[in-house]
XYZ file of C-alpha atoms in Angstrom:
351
model
C 51.298 -35.785 3.366
C 53.419 -33.191 5.150
C 56.846 -34.231 6.317
C 59.839 -32.309 7.541
C 63.082 -33.938 6.468
C 66.441 -33.443 8.045
C 68.937 -31.640 5.802
C 71.809 -31.098 8.198
C 73.524 -33.084 10.191
C 73.548 -36.527 11.781
C 76.161 -36.374 14.481
C 78.467 -39.342 15.135
C 80.156 -40.221 18.389
C 83.745 -38.967 18.425
C 84.621 -39.427 22.085
C 83.663 -41.739 24.898
C 81.100 -40.200 27.268
C 82.720 -39.048 30.503
C 79.832 -40.169 32.713
C 76.328 -41.544 32.510
C 74.289 -38.723 34.001
C 70.563 -39.321 34.540
C 69.578 -35.741 35.318
C 71.056 -32.491 36.586
C 69.080 -29.549 37.941
C 70.620 -26.287 39.155
C 67.186 -24.545 39.263
C 68.630 -21.646 37.242
C 65.911 -21.672 34.561
C 63.017 -21.552 37.056
C 60.996 -18.562 38.264
C 62.375 -17.100 41.494
C 60.033 -16.893 44.510
C 57.591 -19.358 43.001
C 56.993 -22.924 44.102
C 59.277 -25.582 42.690
C 56.306 -27.858 42.026
C 55.160 -27.355 38.448
C 58.533 -26.073 37.266
C 60.665 -28.375 35.170
C 59.796 -31.970 36.014
C 59.107 -31.360 39.714
C 55.680 -32.093 41.179
C 54.016 -32.324 44.594
C 51.102 -34.335 43.217
C 51.028 -38.039 44.145
C 48.472 -38.652 41.403
C 49.385 -36.885 38.174
C 52.203 -37.231 37.445
C 52.669 -40.062 39.921
C 55.945 -38.854 41.378
C 55.025 -36.466 44.194
C 54.515 -37.228 47.867
C 51.507 -35.098 48.743
C 50.692 -31.770 50.302
C 52.081 -30.554 53.604
C 50.497 -31.384 56.929
C 49.812 -28.134 58.863
C 50.457 -27.957 62.577
C 46.882 -26.765 63.006
C 43.906 -25.764 60.892
C 45.150 -22.162 60.821
C 48.796 -22.986 60.127
C 50.014 -21.488 56.829
C 51.158 -24.102 54.380
C 53.107 -23.342 51.197
C 55.258 -25.200 48.718
C 59.028 -25.388 48.533
C 60.171 -22.277 46.636
C 62.959 -21.474 44.231
C 65.102 -18.621 45.567
C 67.831 -16.468 44.076
C 70.567 -17.578 46.462
C 73.744 -19.044 45.024
C 75.443 -22.311 45.905
C 78.723 -23.721 44.603
C 81.381 -26.348 45.219
C 84.830 -26.721 43.674
C 84.957 -28.928 40.549
C 81.286 -29.849 41.012
C 79.350 -26.764 39.909
C 77.766 -23.420 40.762
C 74.358 -21.808 40.389
C 72.662 -18.538 41.283
C 69.481 -20.383 42.305
C 68.536 -22.933 44.954
C 65.443 -24.179 46.811
C 64.359 -23.684 50.399
C 64.597 -26.455 52.972
C 62.148 -26.075 55.867
C 59.360 -27.947 57.672
C 55.634 -27.642 56.949
C 55.986 -27.270 53.201
C 54.744 -29.395 50.318
C 56.855 -32.420 49.564
C 58.168 -32.236 45.998
C 59.639 -34.942 43.760
C 60.794 -35.729 40.245
C 61.208 -38.912 38.266
C 64.497 -40.747 37.767
C 64.400 -41.906 34.163
C 65.501 -44.371 33.090
C 64.789 -46.240 36.320
C 67.751 -47.856 38.055
C 67.468 -51.582 38.826
C 71.087 -52.635 39.300
C 74.627 -51.325 39.618
C 75.314 -48.008 41.363
C 73.189 -44.890 41.632
C 74.957 -41.671 42.676
C 73.083 -38.602 43.946
C 74.885 -35.302 44.439
C 73.626 -32.045 45.973
C 74.942 -28.988 47.775
C 73.519 -28.097 51.197
C 73.771 -24.876 53.142
C 72.017 -25.417 56.464
C 71.040 -22.857 59.074
C 69.684 -25.368 61.613
C 69.239 -29.089 62.211
C 66.987 -30.973 64.629
C 68.423 -32.154 67.928
C 68.342 -35.778 68.983
C 65.540 -34.840 71.382
C 63.634 -33.416 68.420
C 63.711 -36.851 66.748
C 65.219 -35.995 63.335
C 63.260 -37.276 60.340
C 64.411 -37.752 56.755
C 64.064 -34.772 54.435
C 65.161 -36.602 51.287
C 63.972 -39.974 50.018
C 64.939 -42.041 47.016
C 61.942 -44.238 46.199
C 61.295 -47.285 44.041
C 58.337 -48.127 41.813
C 56.252 -49.201 44.807
C 55.101 -45.907 46.350
C 55.249 -47.429 49.840
C 58.872 -48.537 49.535
C 61.711 -46.114 50.294
C 65.109 -47.240 49.047
C 67.109 -44.892 51.288
C 66.807 -41.687 53.314
C 68.903 -38.653 54.239
C 68.821 -37.025 57.677
C 70.807 -34.466 59.655
C 71.050 -33.791 63.395
C 72.425 -30.910 65.425
C 75.894 -31.313 66.917
C 76.265 -27.981 68.690
C 78.308 -25.751 66.395
C 77.379 -27.793 63.334
C 75.569 -30.944 62.284
C 76.081 -34.634 61.516
C 74.852 -36.282 58.299
C 72.854 -39.499 58.588
C 71.773 -42.208 56.139
C 69.181 -44.943 56.556
C 68.301 -47.784 54.202
C 64.721 -48.891 53.650
C 62.059 -48.779 56.361
C 61.705 -46.040 58.993
C 62.461 -48.567 61.739
C 65.917 -49.373 60.375
C 69.055 -48.001 61.986
C 70.438 -44.607 60.979
C 74.214 -44.215 60.687
C 75.561 -40.691 61.338
C 78.939 -39.185 60.521
C 81.336 -38.589 63.364
C 82.498 -35.475 61.521
C 80.623 -32.229 62.161
C 79.836 -29.851 59.286
C 79.380 -26.118 59.710
C 76.147 -24.206 59.493
C 76.156 -21.440 56.900
C 78.691 -23.184 54.638
C 78.234 -24.923 51.305
C 78.601 -28.688 51.809
C 78.810 -31.161 48.937
C 76.975 -34.363 49.765
C 77.135 -37.396 47.476
C 75.054 -40.481 48.234
C 75.767 -43.814 46.561
C 73.403 -46.767 46.456
C 75.032 -50.079 45.488
C 72.903 -53.035 44.381
C 74.355 -56.370 45.527
C 73.166 -59.938 44.998
C 71.359 -60.765 48.242
C 67.996 -59.636 49.663
C 69.449 -57.484 52.442
C 73.022 -56.591 51.481
C 72.640 -53.441 49.353
C 74.775 -50.571 50.671
C 74.084 -46.853 50.904
C 77.185 -44.675 51.331
C 77.699 -40.967 52.030
C 80.616 -38.798 50.906
C 80.608 -35.381 52.594
C 82.815 -32.553 51.291
C 84.972 -34.820 49.106
C 87.628 -33.374 46.796
C 85.338 -34.059 43.883
C 87.888 -33.625 41.095
C 90.140 -36.329 42.558
C 87.578 -39.056 41.905
C 85.656 -41.293 44.287
C 87.297 -41.556 47.738
C 86.445 -43.818 50.660
C 82.996 -42.862 52.035
C 82.520 -41.045 55.331
C 79.855 -43.582 56.329
C 78.065 -46.660 54.969
C 74.861 -48.404 56.002
C 73.600 -51.841 54.934
C 71.109 -52.454 57.759
C 67.702 -53.754 56.730
C 65.933 -55.434 53.842
C 66.731 -54.122 50.351
C 63.781 -51.994 49.249
C 65.409 -51.099 45.952
C 63.309 -52.572 43.133
C 63.162 -50.106 40.254
C 64.439 -46.801 41.680
C 62.309 -44.236 39.901
C 62.089 -40.975 41.890
C 63.805 -38.516 44.173
C 61.652 -36.710 46.756
C 62.355 -33.833 49.115
C 60.050 -34.724 52.001
C 59.400 -31.338 53.590
C 55.745 -31.917 54.455
C 56.410 -33.240 57.953
C 54.336 -31.380 60.540
C 56.749 -31.462 63.490
C 58.956 -28.424 63.007
C 61.491 -29.575 65.612
C 62.237 -32.674 63.514
C 63.217 -30.884 60.312
C 66.288 -28.868 59.215
C 66.276 -25.441 57.569
C 68.474 -23.992 54.846
C 69.080 -24.290 51.109
C 69.517 -27.136 48.628
C 70.933 -26.847 45.118
C 72.870 -28.437 42.279
C 70.989 -31.746 42.370
C 72.424 -34.424 40.081
C 71.966 -38.179 39.607
C 74.259 -40.487 37.670
C 75.409 -44.076 37.378
C 79.020 -42.863 37.763
C 80.859 -40.501 40.105
C 82.245 -38.507 37.164
C 78.798 -37.984 35.671
C 77.540 -35.839 38.567
C 79.463 -32.655 37.769
C 77.733 -29.569 36.385
C 80.951 -28.360 34.758
C 81.371 -28.732 30.990
C 82.568 -32.138 29.868
C 84.658 -30.594 27.114
C 82.526 -32.038 24.312
C 79.149 -31.247 22.850
C 76.778 -33.762 24.445
C 74.633 -33.913 21.314
C 77.610 -34.904 19.209
C 78.838 -37.415 21.774
C 75.433 -39.036 22.006
C 74.610 -39.068 18.274
C 71.453 -36.989 18.495
C 69.479 -36.985 15.252
C 66.338 -35.096 14.246
C 64.903 -37.051 11.348
C 61.404 -35.768 10.591
C 58.070 -34.409 11.706
C 55.396 -37.086 11.574
C 51.842 -36.497 10.400
C 50.652 -36.328 14.016
C 52.856 -33.282 14.646
C 55.537 -35.161 16.580
C 59.216 -34.369 16.147
C 61.124 -37.609 15.559
C 64.386 -37.698 17.570
C 66.899 -40.436 18.271
C 69.822 -40.458 20.697
C 72.490 -42.891 21.810
C 71.927 -41.972 25.493
C 69.342 -40.245 27.669
C 69.654 -36.435 27.799
C 67.559 -34.485 30.309
C 66.711 -30.799 30.690
C 67.343 -30.018 27.020
C 66.088 -26.642 25.874
C 64.562 -26.787 22.405
C 63.966 -23.709 20.237
C 62.276 -23.571 16.829
C 63.078 -20.598 14.570
C 62.075 -19.361 11.161
C 64.907 -18.462 8.770
C 64.269 -14.787 9.573
C 65.176 -15.475 13.196
C 61.650 -15.376 14.621
C 61.275 -17.660 17.630
C 58.257 -19.876 16.943
C 58.430 -22.253 19.912
C 60.566 -22.867 22.977
C 60.336 -25.539 25.691
C 62.301 -27.933 27.894
C 62.391 -31.566 26.786
C 63.952 -34.863 27.796
C 65.475 -37.046 25.082
C 65.406 -40.752 26.044
C 67.710 -43.427 24.715
C 66.683 -44.667 21.256
C 63.900 -43.215 19.117
C 61.253 -40.927 20.576
C 58.698 -38.338 19.559
C 58.386 -34.800 20.908
C 55.180 -32.882 20.302
C 55.225 -29.459 18.608
C 52.527 -26.875 19.097
C 53.549 -24.921 15.991
C 51.836 -25.524 12.654
C 54.497 -25.133 10.009
C 53.905 -24.075 6.435
C 56.251 -25.040 3.603
C 59.777 -23.671 3.954
C 62.988 -23.957 5.916
C 63.213 -23.884 9.720
C 65.943 -24.182 12.336
C 65.774 -26.345 15.480
C 68.302 -25.572 18.209
C 69.026 -27.829 21.195
C 70.867 -26.602 24.302
C 72.267 -28.989 26.906
C 72.659 -28.177 30.607
C 76.154 -26.768 30.012
C 74.861 -24.334 27.385
C 76.302 -26.308 24.459
C 74.185 -25.707 21.346
C 73.475 -27.827 18.295
C 71.454 -26.569 15.305
C 69.467 -28.552 12.750
C 68.141 -27.107 9.495
C 64.881 -28.711 8.373
C 62.501 -28.201 5.459
C 58.731 -28.377 5.577
C 57.288 -29.516 2.279
């Protein structure tokens, strides 16, 4: 029986985690000018994996219809993060989504992103939501994000639950062509219709959570198990949709956990990540104190040859990650890179 045993090291927690991040995506590792769907954990398929929201709806049979693309245009915001890549926001494109794992059933869920808009629909154009946070029932939307034109800029709007519920817009106007940090907070409360969605627009992020610009509790709580984030850009009324860029998307159970900046500690050390063995079925056995997403894994020989490389998610507890490589007897090195570029190496032996 072939096993690969860990020789070096089991990391112990030395500091308290500075925030419970669920996932962060700055799109920097994706292929520029290709569709976002199929890159990382993003998908426009409502069937497999069951996270997407379906293909776009063309204005006519001859209307071109393409997916949301990754572009090499930078976005940044002080104390929150920066990236040289973003995605396009426009009507008549495929909707694209990704899973929120673990699912969120109580407490607070924070969602951060940076917008740079070039246009927003007017009130006469009947603005529709371009972002949805959805629960485990595909027909139930927990909350929605909208924008509407305000002349020289735009207002930000939030709506809870069903399309018929009231939308609350900011009185403040935000400029076109500027990077705007938008943080949405969903708070689970005890009753059936008292959950609150809040919006913080251009906060001083490093100062901690301020009072929100707007809140909205109108409507029945369609929260359930919040399990995906969807950019709904497949609407076929162009006048109802904004245009621009989106980037630096992050979800967390805390305000502090949203940032893309280094936490000052190696996440693998702080979360006690351990690689223990390779099982007979070719699965790499990993355990972690907390969920870590968008981890780059590399497998090397001792001569430095790269044998395998892929992006993985490490859930809380024990899990198994499949390896395509067939390893002969000898020593190998597994390297893990977190989203801040922090690296941890494990030396393993194949017997």
